[in-house]
mmCIF file of C-alpha atoms in Angstrom:
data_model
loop_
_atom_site.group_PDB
_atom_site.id
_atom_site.type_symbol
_atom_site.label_atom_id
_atom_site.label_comp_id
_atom_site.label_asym_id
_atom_site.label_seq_id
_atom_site.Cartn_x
_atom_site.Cartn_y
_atom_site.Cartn_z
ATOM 1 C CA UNK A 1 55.029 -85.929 -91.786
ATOM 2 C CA UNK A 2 56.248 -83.571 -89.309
ATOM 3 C CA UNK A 3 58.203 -84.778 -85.763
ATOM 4 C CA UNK A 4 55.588 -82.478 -83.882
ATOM 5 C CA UNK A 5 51.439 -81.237 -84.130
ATOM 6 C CA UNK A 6 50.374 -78.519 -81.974
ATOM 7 C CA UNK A 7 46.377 -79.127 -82.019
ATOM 8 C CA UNK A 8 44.113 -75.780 -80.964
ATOM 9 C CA UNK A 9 41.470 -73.588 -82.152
ATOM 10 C CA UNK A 10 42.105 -71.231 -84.605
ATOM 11 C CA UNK A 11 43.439 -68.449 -82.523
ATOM 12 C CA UNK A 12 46.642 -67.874 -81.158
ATOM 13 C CA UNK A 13 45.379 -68.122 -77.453
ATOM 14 C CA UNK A 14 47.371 -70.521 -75.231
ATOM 15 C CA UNK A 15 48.790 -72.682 -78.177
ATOM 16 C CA UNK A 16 51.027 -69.938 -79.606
ATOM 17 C CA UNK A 17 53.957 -69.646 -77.414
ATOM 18 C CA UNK A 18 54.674 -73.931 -78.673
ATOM 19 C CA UNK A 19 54.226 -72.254 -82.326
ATOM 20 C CA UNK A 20 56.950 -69.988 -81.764
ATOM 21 C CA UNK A 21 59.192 -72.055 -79.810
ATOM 22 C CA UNK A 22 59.120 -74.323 -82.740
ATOM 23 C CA UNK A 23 59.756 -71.852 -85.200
ATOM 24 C CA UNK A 24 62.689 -70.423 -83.232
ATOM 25 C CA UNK A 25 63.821 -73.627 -83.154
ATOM 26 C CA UNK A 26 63.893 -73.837 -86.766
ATOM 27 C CA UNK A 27 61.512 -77.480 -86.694
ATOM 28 C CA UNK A 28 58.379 -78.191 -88.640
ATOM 29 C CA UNK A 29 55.486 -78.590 -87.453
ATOM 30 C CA UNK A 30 51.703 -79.372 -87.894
ATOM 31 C CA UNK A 31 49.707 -76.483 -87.363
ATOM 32 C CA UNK A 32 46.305 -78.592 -86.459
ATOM 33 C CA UNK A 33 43.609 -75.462 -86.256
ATOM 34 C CA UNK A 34 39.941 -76.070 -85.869
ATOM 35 C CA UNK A 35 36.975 -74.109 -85.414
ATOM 36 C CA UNK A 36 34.663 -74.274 -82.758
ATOM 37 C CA UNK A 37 32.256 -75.850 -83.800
ATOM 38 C CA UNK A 38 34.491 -79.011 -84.024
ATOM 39 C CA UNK A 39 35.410 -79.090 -80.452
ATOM 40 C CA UNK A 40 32.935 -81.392 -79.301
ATOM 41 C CA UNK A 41 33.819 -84.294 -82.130
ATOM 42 C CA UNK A 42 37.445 -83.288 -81.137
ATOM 43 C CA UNK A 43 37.302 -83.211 -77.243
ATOM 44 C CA UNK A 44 37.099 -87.060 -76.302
ATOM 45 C CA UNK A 45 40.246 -88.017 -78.554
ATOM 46 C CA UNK A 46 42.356 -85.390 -76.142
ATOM 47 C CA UNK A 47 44.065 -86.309 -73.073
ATOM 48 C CA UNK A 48 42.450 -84.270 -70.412
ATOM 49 C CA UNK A 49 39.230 -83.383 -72.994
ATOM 50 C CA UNK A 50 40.889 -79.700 -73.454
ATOM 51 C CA UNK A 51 43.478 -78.126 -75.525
ATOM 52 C CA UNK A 52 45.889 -77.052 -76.696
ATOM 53 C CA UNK A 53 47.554 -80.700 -77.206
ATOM 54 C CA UNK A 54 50.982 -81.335 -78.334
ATOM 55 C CA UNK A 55 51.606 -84.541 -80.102
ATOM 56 C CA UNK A 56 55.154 -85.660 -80.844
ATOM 57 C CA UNK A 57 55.552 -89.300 -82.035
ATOM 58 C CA UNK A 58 53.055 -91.374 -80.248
ATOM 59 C CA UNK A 59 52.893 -89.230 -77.052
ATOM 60 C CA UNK A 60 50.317 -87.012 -76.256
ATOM 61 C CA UNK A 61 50.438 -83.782 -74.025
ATOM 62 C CA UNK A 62 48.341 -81.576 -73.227
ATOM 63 C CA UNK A 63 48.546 -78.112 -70.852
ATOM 64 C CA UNK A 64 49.822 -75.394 -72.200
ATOM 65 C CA UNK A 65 53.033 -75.217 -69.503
ATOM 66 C CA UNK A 66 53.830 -78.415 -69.293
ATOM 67 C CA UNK A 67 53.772 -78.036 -73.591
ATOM 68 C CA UNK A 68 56.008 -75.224 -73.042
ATOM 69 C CA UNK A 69 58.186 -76.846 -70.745
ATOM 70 C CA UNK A 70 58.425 -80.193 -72.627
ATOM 71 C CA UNK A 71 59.173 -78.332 -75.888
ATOM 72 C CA UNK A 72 61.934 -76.132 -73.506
ATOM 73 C CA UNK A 73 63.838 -79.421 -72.829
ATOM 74 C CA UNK A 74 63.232 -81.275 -76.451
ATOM 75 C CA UNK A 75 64.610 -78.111 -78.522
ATOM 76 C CA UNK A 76 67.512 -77.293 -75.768
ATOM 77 C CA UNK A 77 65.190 -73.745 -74.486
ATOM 78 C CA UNK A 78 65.970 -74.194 -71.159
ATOM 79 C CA UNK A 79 68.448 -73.598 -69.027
ATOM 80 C CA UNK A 80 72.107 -74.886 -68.571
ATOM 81 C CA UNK A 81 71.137 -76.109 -65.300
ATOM 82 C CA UNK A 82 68.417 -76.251 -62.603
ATOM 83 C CA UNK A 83 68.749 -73.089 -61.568
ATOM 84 C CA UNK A 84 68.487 -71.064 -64.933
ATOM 85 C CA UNK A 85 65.837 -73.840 -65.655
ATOM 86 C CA UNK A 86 64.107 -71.775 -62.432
ATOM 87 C CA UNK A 87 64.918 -68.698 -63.579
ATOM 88 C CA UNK A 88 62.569 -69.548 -66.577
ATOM 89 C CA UNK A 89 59.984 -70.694 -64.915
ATOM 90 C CA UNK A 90 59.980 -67.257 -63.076
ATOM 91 C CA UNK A 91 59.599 -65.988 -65.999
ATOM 92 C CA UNK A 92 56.915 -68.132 -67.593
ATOM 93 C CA UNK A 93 54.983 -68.020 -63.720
ATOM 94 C CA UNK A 94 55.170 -63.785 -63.880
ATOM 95 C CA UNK A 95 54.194 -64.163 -67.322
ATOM 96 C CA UNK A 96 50.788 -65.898 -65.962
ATOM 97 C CA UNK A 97 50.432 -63.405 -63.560
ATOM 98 C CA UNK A 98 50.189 -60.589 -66.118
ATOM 99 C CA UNK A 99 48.102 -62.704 -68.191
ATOM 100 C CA UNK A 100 45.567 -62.957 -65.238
ATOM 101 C CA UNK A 101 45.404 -59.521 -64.688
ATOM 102 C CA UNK A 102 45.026 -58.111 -68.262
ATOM 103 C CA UNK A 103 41.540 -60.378 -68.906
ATOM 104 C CA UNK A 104 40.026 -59.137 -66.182
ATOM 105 C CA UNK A 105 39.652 -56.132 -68.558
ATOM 106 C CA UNK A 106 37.637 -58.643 -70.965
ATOM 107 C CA UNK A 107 35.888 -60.128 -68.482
ATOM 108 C CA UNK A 108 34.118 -56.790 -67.073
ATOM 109 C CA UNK A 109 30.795 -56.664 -67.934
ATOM 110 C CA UNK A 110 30.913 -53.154 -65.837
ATOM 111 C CA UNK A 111 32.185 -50.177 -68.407
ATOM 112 C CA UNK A 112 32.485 -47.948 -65.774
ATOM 113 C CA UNK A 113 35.271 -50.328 -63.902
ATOM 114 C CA UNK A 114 36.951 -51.182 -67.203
ATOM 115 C CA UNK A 115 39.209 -47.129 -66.949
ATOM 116 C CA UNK A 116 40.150 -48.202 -63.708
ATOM 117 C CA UNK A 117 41.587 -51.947 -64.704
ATOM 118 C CA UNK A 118 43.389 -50.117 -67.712
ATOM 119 C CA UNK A 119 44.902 -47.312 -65.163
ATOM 120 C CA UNK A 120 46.301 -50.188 -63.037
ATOM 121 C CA UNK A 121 47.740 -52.606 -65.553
ATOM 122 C CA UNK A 122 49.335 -49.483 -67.643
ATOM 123 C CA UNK A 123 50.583 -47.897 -64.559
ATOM 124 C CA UNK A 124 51.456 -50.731 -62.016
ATOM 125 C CA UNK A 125 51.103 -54.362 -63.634
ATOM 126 C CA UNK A 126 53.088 -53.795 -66.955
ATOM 127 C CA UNK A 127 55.819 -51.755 -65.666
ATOM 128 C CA UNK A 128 56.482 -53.939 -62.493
ATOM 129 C CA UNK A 129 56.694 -56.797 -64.679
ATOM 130 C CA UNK A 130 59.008 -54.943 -66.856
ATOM 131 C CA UNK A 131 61.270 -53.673 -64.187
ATOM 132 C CA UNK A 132 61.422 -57.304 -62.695
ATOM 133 C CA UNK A 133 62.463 -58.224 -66.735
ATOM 134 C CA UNK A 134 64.827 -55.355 -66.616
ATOM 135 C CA UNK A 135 66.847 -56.534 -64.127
ATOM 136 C CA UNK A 136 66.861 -59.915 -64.972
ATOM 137 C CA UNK A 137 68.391 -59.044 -68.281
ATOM 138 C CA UNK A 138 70.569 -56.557 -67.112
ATOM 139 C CA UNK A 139 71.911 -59.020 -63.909
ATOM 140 C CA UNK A 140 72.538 -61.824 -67.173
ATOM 141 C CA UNK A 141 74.663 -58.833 -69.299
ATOM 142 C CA UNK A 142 72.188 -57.844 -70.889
ATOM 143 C CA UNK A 143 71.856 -60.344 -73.780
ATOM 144 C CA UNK A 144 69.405 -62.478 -73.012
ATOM 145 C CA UNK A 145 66.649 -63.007 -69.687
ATOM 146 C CA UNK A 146 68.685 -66.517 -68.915
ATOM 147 C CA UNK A 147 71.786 -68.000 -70.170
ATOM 148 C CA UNK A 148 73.881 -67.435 -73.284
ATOM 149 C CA UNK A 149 71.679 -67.914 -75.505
ATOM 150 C CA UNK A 150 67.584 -67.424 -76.260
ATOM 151 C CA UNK A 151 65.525 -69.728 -74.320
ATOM 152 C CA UNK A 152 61.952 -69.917 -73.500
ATOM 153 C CA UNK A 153 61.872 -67.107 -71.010
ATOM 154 C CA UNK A 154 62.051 -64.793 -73.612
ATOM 155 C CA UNK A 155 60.504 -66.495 -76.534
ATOM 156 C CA UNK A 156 57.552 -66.175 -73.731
ATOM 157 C CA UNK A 157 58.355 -62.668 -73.208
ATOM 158 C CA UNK A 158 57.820 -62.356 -76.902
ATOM 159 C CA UNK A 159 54.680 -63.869 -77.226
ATOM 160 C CA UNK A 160 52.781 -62.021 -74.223
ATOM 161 C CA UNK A 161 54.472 -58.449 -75.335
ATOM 162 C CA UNK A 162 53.542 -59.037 -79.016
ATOM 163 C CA UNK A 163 50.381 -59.244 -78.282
ATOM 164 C CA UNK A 164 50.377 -56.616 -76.153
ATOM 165 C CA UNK A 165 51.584 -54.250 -78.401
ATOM 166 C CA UNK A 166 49.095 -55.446 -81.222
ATOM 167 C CA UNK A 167 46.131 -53.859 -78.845
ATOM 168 C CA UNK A 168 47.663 -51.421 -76.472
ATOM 169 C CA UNK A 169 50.851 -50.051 -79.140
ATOM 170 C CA UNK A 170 54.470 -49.024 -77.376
ATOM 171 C CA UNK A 171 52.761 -47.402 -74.643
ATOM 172 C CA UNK A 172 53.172 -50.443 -73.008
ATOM 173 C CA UNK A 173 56.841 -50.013 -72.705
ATOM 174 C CA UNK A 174 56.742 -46.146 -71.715
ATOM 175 C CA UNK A 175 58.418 -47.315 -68.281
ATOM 176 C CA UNK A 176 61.375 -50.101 -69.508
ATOM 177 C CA UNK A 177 62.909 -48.937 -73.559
ATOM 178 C CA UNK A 178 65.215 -51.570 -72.819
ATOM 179 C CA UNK A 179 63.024 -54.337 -72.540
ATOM 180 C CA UNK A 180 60.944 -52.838 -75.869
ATOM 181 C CA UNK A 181 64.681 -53.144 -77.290
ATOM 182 C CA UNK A 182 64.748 -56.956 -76.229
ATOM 183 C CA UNK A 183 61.864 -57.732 -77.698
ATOM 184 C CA UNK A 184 63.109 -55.947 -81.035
ATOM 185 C CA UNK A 185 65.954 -58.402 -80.192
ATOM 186 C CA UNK A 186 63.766 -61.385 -80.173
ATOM 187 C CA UNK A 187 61.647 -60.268 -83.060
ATOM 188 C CA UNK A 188 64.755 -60.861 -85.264
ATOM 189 C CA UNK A 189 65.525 -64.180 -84.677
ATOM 190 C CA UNK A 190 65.058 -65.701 -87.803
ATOM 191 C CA UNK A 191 62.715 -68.593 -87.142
ATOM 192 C CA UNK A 192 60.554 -66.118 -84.952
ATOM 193 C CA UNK A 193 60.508 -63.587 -87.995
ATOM 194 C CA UNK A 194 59.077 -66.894 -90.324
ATOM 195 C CA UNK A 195 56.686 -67.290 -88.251
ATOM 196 C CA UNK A 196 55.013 -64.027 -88.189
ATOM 197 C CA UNK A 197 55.320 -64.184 -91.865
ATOM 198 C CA UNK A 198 53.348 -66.689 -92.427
ATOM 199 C CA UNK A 199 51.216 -67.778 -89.286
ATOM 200 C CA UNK A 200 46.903 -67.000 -89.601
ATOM 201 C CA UNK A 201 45.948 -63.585 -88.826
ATOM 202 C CA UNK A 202 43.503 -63.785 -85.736
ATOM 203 C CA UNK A 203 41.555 -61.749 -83.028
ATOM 204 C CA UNK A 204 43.599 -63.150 -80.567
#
């Protein structure tokens, strides 16, 4: 039986980045997947009746962050110290931000504001995150976003430009080559690269 479950629909959605930090980790896991329609029988055995939920031994934890940043200290994916544990979180909290800005393109019922959103995350949201990236990894010689080593600042890089590629293609890295580079980089880690192997193909 495996040390760790992550428990979600079947969809990448907010459970993935724990799915890859696992497999860059190189640790089984329990891939618990459900379809909707199970959610209700599901939702009163989770701790805050919403998911994704992370269960490692007989603890319990759910929110996708604090997954993320439990995971970041159990598999050594943070930081050396508290302030390239920060430096993650940076990461992880501009990470969010693009996150919030890209579904307001799926959440516009109004097609003719949908070219506008796209203009403004192409042109201004992705490459100010990049450029932010950019430096970051260019200020740490260029290896990787924090440290000496991968950590979860970039597996989370990996998992929000992955995706972002899957829809949108390279254009998204027209402004920042070097950062399409890093996530080349990233791509190649061996447990990452097992992962996309093998995990479901979904929508999202």
């Amino acid at each position: 039986m495996a040390a760790y479950k992550i428990s979600y629909f079947n969809l990448m959605g907010r459970a993935e980045l724990a799915r890859i930090m696992l497999s860059a980790a190189d640790k089984e896991f329990e891939d618990d997947r459900f379809e909707k329609d199970e959610w209700p029988s599901r939702k009163p055995n989770t701790p805050c009746g919403q998911v994704p939920v992370l269960t490692h031994g007989d603890k319990q934890i759910p929110q996708s962050m604090a997954i993320a940043r439990y995971l970041a200290r159990d598999l050594d994916l943070y930081g050396k110290n508290n302030v390239e544990n920060t430096k993650c979180d940076v990461v992880i909290e501009c990470i969010n931000d693009v996150i919030t800005e890209t579904v307001k393109l799926f959440f516009e019922q109004d097609e003719t504001k949908k070219p506008d959103i796209e203009k403004n995350l192409m042109d201004v949201v992705y490459p100010r995150f990049l450029s932010h990236l950019e430096k970051m990894l260019k200020d740490n010689s260029g290896e990787w976003l924090v440290g000496d080593k991968p950590s979860v600042a970039d597996l989370a890089f990996f998992d929000l430009m992955n995706r972002l590629t899957a829809k949108k293609g390279d254009s998204v890295f027209e402004s920042s080559p070097t950062m399409k580079k890093h996530l080349e980089k990233i791509t190649n880690i061996a447990g990452v690269q097992k992962w996309l192997e093998k995990r479901p193909v979904t929508d999202m």
